[in-house]
Short mmCIF file of C-alpha atoms and ligand atoms in Angstrom, two decimals:
data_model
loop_
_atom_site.label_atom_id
_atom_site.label_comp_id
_atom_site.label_asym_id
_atom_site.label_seq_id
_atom_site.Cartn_x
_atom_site.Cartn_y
_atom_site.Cartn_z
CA UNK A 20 0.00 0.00 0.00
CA UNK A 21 0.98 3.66 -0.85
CA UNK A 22 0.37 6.44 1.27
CA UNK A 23 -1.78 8.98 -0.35
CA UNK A 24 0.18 12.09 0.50
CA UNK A 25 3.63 11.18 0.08
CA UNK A 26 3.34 8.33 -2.47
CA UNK A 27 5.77 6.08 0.00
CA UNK A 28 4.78 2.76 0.36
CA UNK A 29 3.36 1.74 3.95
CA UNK A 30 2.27 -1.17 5.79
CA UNK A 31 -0.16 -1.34 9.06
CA UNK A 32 1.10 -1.92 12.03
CA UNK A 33 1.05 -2.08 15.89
CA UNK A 34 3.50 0.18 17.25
CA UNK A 35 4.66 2.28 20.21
CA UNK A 36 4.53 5.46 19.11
CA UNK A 37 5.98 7.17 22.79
CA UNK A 38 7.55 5.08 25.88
CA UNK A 39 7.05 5.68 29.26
CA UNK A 40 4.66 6.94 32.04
CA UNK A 41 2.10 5.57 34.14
CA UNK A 42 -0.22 4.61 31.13
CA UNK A 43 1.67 2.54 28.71
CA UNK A 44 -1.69 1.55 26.94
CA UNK A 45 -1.81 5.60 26.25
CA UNK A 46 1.50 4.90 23.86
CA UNK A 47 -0.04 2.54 21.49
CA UNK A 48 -0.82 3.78 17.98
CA UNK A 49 -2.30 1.30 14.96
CA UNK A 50 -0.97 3.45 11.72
CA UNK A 51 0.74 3.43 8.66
CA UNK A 52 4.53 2.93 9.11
CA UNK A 53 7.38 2.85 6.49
CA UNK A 54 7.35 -0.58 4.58
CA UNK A 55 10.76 -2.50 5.55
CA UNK A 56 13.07 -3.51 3.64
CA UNK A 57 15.28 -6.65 2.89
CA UNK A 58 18.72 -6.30 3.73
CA UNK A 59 21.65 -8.67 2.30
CA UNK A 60 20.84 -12.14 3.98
CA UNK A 61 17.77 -10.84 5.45
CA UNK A 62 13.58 -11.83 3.85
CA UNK A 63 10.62 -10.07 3.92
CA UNK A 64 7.55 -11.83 5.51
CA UNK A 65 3.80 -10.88 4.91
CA UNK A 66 2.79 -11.71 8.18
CA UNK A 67 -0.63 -13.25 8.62
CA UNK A 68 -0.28 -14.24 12.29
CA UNK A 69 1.36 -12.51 15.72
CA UNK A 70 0.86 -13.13 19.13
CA UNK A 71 1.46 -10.86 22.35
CA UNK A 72 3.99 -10.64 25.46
CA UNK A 73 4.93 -8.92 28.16
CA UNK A 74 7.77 -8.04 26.24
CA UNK A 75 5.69 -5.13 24.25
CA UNK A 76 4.43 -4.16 27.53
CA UNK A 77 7.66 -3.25 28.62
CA UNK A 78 8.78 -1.29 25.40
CA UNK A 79 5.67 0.69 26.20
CA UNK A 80 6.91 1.34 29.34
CA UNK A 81 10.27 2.36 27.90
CA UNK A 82 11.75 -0.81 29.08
CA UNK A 83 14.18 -2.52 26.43
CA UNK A 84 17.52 -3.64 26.13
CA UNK A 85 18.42 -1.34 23.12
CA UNK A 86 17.39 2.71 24.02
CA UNK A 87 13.67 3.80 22.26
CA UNK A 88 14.03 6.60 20.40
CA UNK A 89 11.98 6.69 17.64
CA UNK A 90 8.33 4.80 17.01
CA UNK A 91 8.84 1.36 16.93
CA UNK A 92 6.63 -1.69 15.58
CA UNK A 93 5.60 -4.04 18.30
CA UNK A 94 6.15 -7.81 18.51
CA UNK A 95 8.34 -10.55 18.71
CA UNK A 96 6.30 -13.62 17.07
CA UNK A 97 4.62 -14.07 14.19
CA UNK A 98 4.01 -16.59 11.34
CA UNK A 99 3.14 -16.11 7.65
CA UNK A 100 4.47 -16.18 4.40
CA UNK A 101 7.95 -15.32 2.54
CA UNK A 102 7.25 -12.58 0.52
CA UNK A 103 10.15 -11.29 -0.79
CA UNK A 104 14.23 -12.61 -0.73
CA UNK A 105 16.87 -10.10 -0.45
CA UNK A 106 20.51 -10.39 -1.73
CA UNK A 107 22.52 -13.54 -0.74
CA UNK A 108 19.73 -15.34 0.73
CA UNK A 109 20.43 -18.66 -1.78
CA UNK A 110 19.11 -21.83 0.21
CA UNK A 111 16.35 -19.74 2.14
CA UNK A 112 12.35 -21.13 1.72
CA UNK A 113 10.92 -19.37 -1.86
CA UNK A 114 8.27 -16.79 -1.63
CA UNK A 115 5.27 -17.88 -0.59
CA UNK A 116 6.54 -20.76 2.00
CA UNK A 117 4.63 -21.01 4.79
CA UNK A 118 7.00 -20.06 7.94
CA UNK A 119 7.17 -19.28 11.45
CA UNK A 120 10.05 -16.88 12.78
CA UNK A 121 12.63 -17.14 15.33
CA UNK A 122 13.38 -13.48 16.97
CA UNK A 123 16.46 -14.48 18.22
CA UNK A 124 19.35 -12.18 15.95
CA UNK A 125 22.59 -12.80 16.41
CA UNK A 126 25.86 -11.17 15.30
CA UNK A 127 26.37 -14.46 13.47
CA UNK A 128 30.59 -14.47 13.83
CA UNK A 129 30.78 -14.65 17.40
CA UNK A 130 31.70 -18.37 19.31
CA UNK A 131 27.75 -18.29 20.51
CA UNK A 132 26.44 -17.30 17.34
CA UNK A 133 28.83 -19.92 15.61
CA UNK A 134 27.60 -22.61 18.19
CA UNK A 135 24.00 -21.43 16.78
CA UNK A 136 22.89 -20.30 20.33
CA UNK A 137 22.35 -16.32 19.74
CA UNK A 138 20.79 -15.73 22.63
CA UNK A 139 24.28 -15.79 24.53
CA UNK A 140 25.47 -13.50 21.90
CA UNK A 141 27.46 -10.11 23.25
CA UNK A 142 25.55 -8.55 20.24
CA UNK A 143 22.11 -10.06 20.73
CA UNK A 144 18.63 -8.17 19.28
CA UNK A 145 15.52 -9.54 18.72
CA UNK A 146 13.06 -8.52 16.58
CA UNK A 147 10.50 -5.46 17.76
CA UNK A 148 13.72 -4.56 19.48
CA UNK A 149 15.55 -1.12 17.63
CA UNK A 150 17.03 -1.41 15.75
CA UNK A 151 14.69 -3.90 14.09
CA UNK A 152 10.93 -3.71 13.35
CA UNK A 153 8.13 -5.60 14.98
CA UNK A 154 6.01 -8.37 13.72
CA UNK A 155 2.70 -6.62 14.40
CA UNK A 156 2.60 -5.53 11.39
CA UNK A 157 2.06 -6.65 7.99
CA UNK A 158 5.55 -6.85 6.69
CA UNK A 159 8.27 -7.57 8.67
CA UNK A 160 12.54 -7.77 7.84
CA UNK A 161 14.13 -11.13 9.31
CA UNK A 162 17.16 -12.84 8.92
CA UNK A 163 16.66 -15.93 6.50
CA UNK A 164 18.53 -18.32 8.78
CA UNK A 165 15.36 -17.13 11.14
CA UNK A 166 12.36 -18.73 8.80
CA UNK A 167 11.61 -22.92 10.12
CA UNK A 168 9.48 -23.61 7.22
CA UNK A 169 5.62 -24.81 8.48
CA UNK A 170 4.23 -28.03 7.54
CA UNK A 171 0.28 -28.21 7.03
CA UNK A 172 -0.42 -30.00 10.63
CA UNK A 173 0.09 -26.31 12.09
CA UNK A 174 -1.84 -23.37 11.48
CA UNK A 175 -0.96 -19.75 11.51
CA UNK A 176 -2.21 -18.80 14.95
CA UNK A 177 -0.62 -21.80 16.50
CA UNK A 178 2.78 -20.96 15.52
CA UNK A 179 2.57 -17.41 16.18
CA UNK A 180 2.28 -18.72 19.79
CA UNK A 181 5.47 -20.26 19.95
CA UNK A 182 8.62 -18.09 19.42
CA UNK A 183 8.75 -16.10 22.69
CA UNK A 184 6.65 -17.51 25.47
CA UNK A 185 6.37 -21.43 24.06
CA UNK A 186 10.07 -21.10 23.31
CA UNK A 187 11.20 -19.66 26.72
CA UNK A 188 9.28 -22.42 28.60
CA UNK A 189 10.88 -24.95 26.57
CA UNK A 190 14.02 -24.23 27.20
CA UNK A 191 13.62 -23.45 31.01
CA UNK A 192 11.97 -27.23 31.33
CA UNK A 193 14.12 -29.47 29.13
CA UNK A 194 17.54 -27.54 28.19
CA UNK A 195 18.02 -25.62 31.30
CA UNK A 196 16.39 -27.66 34.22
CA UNK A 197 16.80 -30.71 32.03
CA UNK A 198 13.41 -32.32 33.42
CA UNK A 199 12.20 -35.77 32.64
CA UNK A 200 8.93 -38.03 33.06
CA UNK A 201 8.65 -38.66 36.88
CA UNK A 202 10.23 -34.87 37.67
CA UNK A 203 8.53 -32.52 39.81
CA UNK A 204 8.02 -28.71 38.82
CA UNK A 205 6.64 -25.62 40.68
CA UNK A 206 5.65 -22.95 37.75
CA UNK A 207 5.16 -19.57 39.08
CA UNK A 208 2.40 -16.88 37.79
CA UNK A 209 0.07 -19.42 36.39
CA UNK A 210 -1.73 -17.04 34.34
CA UNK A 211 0.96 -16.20 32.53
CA UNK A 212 1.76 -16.69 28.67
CA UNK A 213 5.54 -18.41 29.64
CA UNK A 214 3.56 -20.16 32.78
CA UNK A 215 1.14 -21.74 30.55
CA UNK A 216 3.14 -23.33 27.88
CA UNK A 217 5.39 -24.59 30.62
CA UNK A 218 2.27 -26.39 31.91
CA UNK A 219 1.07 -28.04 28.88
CA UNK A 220 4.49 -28.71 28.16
CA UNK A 221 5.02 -30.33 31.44
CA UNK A 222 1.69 -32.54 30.99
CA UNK A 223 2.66 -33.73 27.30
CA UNK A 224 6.39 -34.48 29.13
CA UNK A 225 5.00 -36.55 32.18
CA UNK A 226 6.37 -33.99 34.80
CA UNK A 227 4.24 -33.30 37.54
CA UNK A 228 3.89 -29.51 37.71
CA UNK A 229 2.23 -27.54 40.37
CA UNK A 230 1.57 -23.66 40.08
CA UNK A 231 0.91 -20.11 41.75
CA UNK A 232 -1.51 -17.76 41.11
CA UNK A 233 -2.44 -14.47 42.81
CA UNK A 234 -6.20 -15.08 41.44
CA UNK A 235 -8.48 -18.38 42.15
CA UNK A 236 -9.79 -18.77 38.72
CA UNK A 237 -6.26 -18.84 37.09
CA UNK A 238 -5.24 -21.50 39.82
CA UNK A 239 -8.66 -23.38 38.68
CA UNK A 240 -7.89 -22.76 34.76
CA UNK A 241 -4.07 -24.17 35.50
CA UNK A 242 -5.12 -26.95 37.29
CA UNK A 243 -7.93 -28.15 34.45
CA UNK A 244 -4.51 -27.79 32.08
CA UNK A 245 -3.03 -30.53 34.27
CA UNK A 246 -1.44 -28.98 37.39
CA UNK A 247 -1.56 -30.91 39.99
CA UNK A 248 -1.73 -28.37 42.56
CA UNK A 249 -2.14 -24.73 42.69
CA UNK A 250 -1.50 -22.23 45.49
CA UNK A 251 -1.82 -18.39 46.18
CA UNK A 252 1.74 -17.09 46.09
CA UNK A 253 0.93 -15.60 49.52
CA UNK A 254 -0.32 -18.93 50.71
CA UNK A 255 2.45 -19.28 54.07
CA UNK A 256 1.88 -23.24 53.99
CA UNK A 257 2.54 -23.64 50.41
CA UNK A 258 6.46 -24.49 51.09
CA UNK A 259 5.72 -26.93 53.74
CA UNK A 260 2.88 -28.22 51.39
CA UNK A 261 4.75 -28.80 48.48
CA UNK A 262 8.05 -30.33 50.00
CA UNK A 263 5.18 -33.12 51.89
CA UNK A 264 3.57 -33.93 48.47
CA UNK A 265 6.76 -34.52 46.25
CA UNK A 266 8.80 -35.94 49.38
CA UNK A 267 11.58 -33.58 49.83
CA UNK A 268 10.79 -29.98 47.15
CA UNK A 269 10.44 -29.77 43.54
CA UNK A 270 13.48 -30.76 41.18
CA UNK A 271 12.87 -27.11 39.82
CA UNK A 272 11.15 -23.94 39.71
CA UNK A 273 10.65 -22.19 36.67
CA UNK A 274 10.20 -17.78 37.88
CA UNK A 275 9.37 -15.80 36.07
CA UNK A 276 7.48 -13.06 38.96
CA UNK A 277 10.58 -12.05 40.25
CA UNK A 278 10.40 -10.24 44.19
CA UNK A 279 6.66 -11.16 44.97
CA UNK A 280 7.26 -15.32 44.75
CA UNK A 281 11.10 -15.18 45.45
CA UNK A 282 11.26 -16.75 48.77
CA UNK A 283 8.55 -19.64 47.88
CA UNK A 284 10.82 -20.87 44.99
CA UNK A 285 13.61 -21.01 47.50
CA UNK A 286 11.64 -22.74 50.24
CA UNK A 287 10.09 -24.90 47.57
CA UNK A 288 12.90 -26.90 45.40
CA UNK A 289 14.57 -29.69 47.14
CA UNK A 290 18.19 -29.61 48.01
CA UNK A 291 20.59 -29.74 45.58
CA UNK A 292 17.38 -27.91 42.63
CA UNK A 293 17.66 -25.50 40.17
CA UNK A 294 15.25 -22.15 40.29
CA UNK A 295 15.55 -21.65 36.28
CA UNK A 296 14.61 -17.51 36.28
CA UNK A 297 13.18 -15.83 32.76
CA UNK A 298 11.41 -12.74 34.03
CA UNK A 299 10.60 -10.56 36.87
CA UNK A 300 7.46 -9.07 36.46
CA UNK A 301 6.90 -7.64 39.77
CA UNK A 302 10.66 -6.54 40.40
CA UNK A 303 14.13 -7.58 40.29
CA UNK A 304 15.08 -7.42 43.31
CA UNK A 305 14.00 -9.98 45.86
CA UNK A 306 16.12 -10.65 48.87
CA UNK A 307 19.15 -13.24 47.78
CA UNK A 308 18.57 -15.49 50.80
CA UNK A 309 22.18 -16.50 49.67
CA UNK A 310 22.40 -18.75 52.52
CA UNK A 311 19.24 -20.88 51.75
CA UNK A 312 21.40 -21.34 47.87
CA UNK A 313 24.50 -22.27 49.23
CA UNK A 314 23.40 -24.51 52.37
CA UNK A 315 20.78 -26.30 50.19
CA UNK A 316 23.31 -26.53 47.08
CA UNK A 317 20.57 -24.98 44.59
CA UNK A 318 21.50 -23.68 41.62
CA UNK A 319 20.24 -20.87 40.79
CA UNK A 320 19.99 -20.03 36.50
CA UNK A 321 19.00 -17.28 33.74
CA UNK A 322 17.90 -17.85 30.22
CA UNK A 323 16.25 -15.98 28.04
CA UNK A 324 14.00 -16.92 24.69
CA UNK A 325 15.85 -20.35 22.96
CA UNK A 326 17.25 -21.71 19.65
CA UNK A 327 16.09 -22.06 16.68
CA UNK A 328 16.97 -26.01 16.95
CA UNK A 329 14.48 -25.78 20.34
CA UNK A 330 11.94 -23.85 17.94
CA UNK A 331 12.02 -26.63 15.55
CA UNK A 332 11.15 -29.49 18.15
CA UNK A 333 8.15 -26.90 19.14
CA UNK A 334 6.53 -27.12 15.79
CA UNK A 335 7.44 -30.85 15.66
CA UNK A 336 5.26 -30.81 19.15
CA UNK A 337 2.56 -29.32 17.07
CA UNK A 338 2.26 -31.28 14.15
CA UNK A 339 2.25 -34.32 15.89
CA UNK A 340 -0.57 -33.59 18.00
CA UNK A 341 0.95 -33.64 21.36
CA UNK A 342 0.85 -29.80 21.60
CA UNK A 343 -1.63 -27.45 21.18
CA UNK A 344 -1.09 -23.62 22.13
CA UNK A 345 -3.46 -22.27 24.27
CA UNK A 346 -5.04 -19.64 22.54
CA UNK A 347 -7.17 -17.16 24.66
CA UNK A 348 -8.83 -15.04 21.47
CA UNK A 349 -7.93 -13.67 18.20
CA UNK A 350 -8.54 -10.10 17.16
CA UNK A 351 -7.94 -8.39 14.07
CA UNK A 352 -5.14 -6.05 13.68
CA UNK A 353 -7.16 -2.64 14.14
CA UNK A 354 -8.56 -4.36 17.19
CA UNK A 355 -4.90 -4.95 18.74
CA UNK A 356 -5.72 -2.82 21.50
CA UNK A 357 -8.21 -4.36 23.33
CA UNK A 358 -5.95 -7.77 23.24
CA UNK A 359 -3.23 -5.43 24.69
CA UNK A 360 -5.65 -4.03 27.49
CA UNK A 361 -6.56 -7.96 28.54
CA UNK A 362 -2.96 -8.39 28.63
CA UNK A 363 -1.85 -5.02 30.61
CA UNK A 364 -4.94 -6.38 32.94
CA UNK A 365 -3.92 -9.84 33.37
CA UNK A 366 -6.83 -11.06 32.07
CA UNK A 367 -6.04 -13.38 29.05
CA UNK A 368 -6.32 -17.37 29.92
CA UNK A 369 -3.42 -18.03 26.91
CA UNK A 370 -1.91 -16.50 24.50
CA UNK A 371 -3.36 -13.00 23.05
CA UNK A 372 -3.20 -13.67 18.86
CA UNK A 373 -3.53 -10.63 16.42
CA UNK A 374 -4.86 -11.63 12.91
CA UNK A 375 -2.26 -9.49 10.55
CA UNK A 376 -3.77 -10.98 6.94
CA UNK A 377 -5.56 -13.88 5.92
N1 LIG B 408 13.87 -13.87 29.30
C1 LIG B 408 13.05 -14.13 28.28
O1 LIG B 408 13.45 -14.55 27.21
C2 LIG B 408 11.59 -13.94 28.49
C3 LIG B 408 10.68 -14.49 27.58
C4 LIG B 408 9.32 -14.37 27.83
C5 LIG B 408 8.91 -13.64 28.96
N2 LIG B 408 9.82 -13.09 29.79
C6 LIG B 408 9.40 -12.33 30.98
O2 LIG B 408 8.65 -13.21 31.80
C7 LIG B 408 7.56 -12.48 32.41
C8 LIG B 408 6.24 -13.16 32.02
O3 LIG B 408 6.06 -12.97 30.62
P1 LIG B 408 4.67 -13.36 29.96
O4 LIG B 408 4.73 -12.90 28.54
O5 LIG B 408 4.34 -14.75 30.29
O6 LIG B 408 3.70 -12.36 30.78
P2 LIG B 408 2.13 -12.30 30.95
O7 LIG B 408 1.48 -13.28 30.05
O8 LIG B 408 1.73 -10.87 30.89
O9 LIG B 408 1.95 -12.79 32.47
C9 LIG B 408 2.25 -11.95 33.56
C10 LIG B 408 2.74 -12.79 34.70
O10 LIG B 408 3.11 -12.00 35.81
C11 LIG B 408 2.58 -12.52 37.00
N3 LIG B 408 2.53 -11.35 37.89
C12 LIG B 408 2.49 -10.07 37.52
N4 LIG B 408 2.55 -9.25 38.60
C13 LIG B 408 2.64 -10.03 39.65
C14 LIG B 408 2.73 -9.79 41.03
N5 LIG B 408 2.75 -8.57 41.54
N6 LIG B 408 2.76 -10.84 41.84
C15 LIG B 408 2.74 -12.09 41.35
N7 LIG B 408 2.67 -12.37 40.02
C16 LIG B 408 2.62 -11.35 39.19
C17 LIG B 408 1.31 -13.17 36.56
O11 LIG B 408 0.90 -14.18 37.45
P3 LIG B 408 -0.63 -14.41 37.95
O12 LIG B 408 -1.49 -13.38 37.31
O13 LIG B 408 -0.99 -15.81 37.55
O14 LIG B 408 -0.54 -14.28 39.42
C18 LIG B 408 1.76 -13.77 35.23
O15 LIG B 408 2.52 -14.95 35.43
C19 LIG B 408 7.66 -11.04 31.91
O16 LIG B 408 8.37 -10.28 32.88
C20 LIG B 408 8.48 -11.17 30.63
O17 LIG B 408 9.18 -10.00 30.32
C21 LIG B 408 11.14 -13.23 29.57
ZN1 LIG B 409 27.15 -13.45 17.92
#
């Protein structure tokens, strides 16, 4: 599309359009922005799926790892079709593959990029990050070492689920806690989009995971997902509770709440755990308890979104059957906001989807 003033061409999108402030719903704008282009090595994708996460909370807040500056397109996941290839991208999917993208970018030299785990890169970006564009929208730049082609077992809006929140819980359960059949899990912030997918992932994996919740009907919704137990975060017994039921603490905790479930994940995992941490919604800084880590030998871990290798067993998940994203509603793309007010308010039970193009 062309804009009818200047002529340029333009694509819709979800973007922040300020950062900062006690309203970060007040900095969302759904506009024309400047079509992107390919760069060397680097596709175009019409997008016809995205999904939300806190993450574009955050940049609304002002809250990134790269400084805001100017508007930028929201959105880290999205699925859809290759549109266009730029120079030097020989061996990537043609135009019109069906794909899902991996947000994870790289410097692509560097030992971690090399050992094709970006995420540990010193020069790590993802996309919706400056200075790349968003998904929300309906074109969007990528690397083309980012595209996992889709096979036909796994819609649009089901892959647009998977590249932040899916991805992070994957990799928190199985590369970073490295949790089997038989294992025991505590998930924190049930309601969450990382919290869910760890708890379907859990019940497709045979671990037995139990959650928290700050709100009864999210502790309900996770436990007719397959927890096996769910607790207010406040709940004083819930320590003493959980060590009873899984004789001795859970093998891991997966945190993502930061300050406000802290010292439950520490009471919680058995000597010798791991508390795996991805997030820290409510603040970063609990108190260490570093005597409760070293006395108990826990190991304590960060990790952030996953590989593309870990994004690839995800959609293998889905097209076998044995996964299937919880999707809480999908809304048009000039009806983005009201997906981002359910999210701002907690409300969502699974993952917030935004219909770019059919
Ligand atoms: N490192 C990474 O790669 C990565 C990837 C994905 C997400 N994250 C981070 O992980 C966090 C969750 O992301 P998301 O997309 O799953 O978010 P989300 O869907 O918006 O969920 C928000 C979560 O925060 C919890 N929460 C918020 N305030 C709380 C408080 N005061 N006390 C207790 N719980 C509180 C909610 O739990 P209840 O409502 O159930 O109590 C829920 O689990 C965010 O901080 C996000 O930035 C990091
Ligand atoms: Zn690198």
């Amino acid at each position: 599309m062309r804009c009818p003033l200047c002529y340029r061409r333009v694509v819709r999108a979800v973007y922040a359009a300020r950062f900062g402030g006690d309203h970060p719903l007040s900095n969302l704008a759904i506009g024309d922005r400047p079509d992107p282009r390919p760069a060397a090595g680097w596709v175009l994708v019409r997008v016809t799926a995205a999904s939300l996460n806190h993450h574009d909370l955050w940049t609304l807040r002002g809250v990134s790892s790269q400084p805001l500056t100017t508007p930028q397109v929201l959105g880290c996941d999205a699925a859809g079709r290759v549109e266009e290839l730029g120079e030097g991208t020989g061996g990537a999917p043609a135009p019109g593959t069906r794909v899902v993208v991996h947000s994870v970018i790289g410097c692509g030299v560097c030992p971690a990029c090399l050992a094709a785990d970006p995420g540990v890169c010193h020069r790590l970006s993802l996309l919706g990050e400056p200075p790349h564009g968003g998904t929300l929208a309906e074109l969007v730049a990528v690397p083309a070492a980012n595209l996992i082609p889709l096979p036909d077992g796994v819609g649009d809006e089901a892959a647009a689920c998977l590249p932040t929140a899916y991805l992070t819980a994957y990799r928190m359960l199985f590369t970073r806690a490295r949790l089997g059949p038989g294992t025991f899990v505590l998930v924190q912030g049930a309601g969450g989009g990382v919290a869910t997918a760890a708890i379907l992932l859990c019940v497709q994996a045979g671990i037995e995971v139990h959650v928290t919740s700050r709100y009864a009907a999210k502790r309900q919704a996770a436990e007719e997902l397959g927890a096996a137990s769910a607790f207010d975060p406040g709940d004083l017994e819930a320590a003493r509770v959980l060590v009873e039921r899984t004789g001795g603490g859970v093998d891991a905790v997966l945190e993502t709440v930061g300050e406000a479930t802290w010292g439950l994940s520490l009471r919680s995992v058995r000597p010798g755990g791991i508390v795996v941490v991805a997030g820290a919604t409510s603040g970063p800084n609990p108190r260490a308890q570093l005597n409760r880590i070293f006395w108990r030998q826990l190991t304590v871990v960060g990790t952030s979104m996953g590989t593309r290798t870990e994004l690839e067993r995800l959609v293998a998940l889905c097209a076998s059957g044995a996964l299937r994203p919880l999707i809480d509603r999908v809304v048009p793309l000039d009806e983005a906001r009201s997906a981002f007010a359910a999210l701002a308010a907690g409300e969502q039970r699974g993952k917030l989807v935004v219909r770019v193009a059919r």
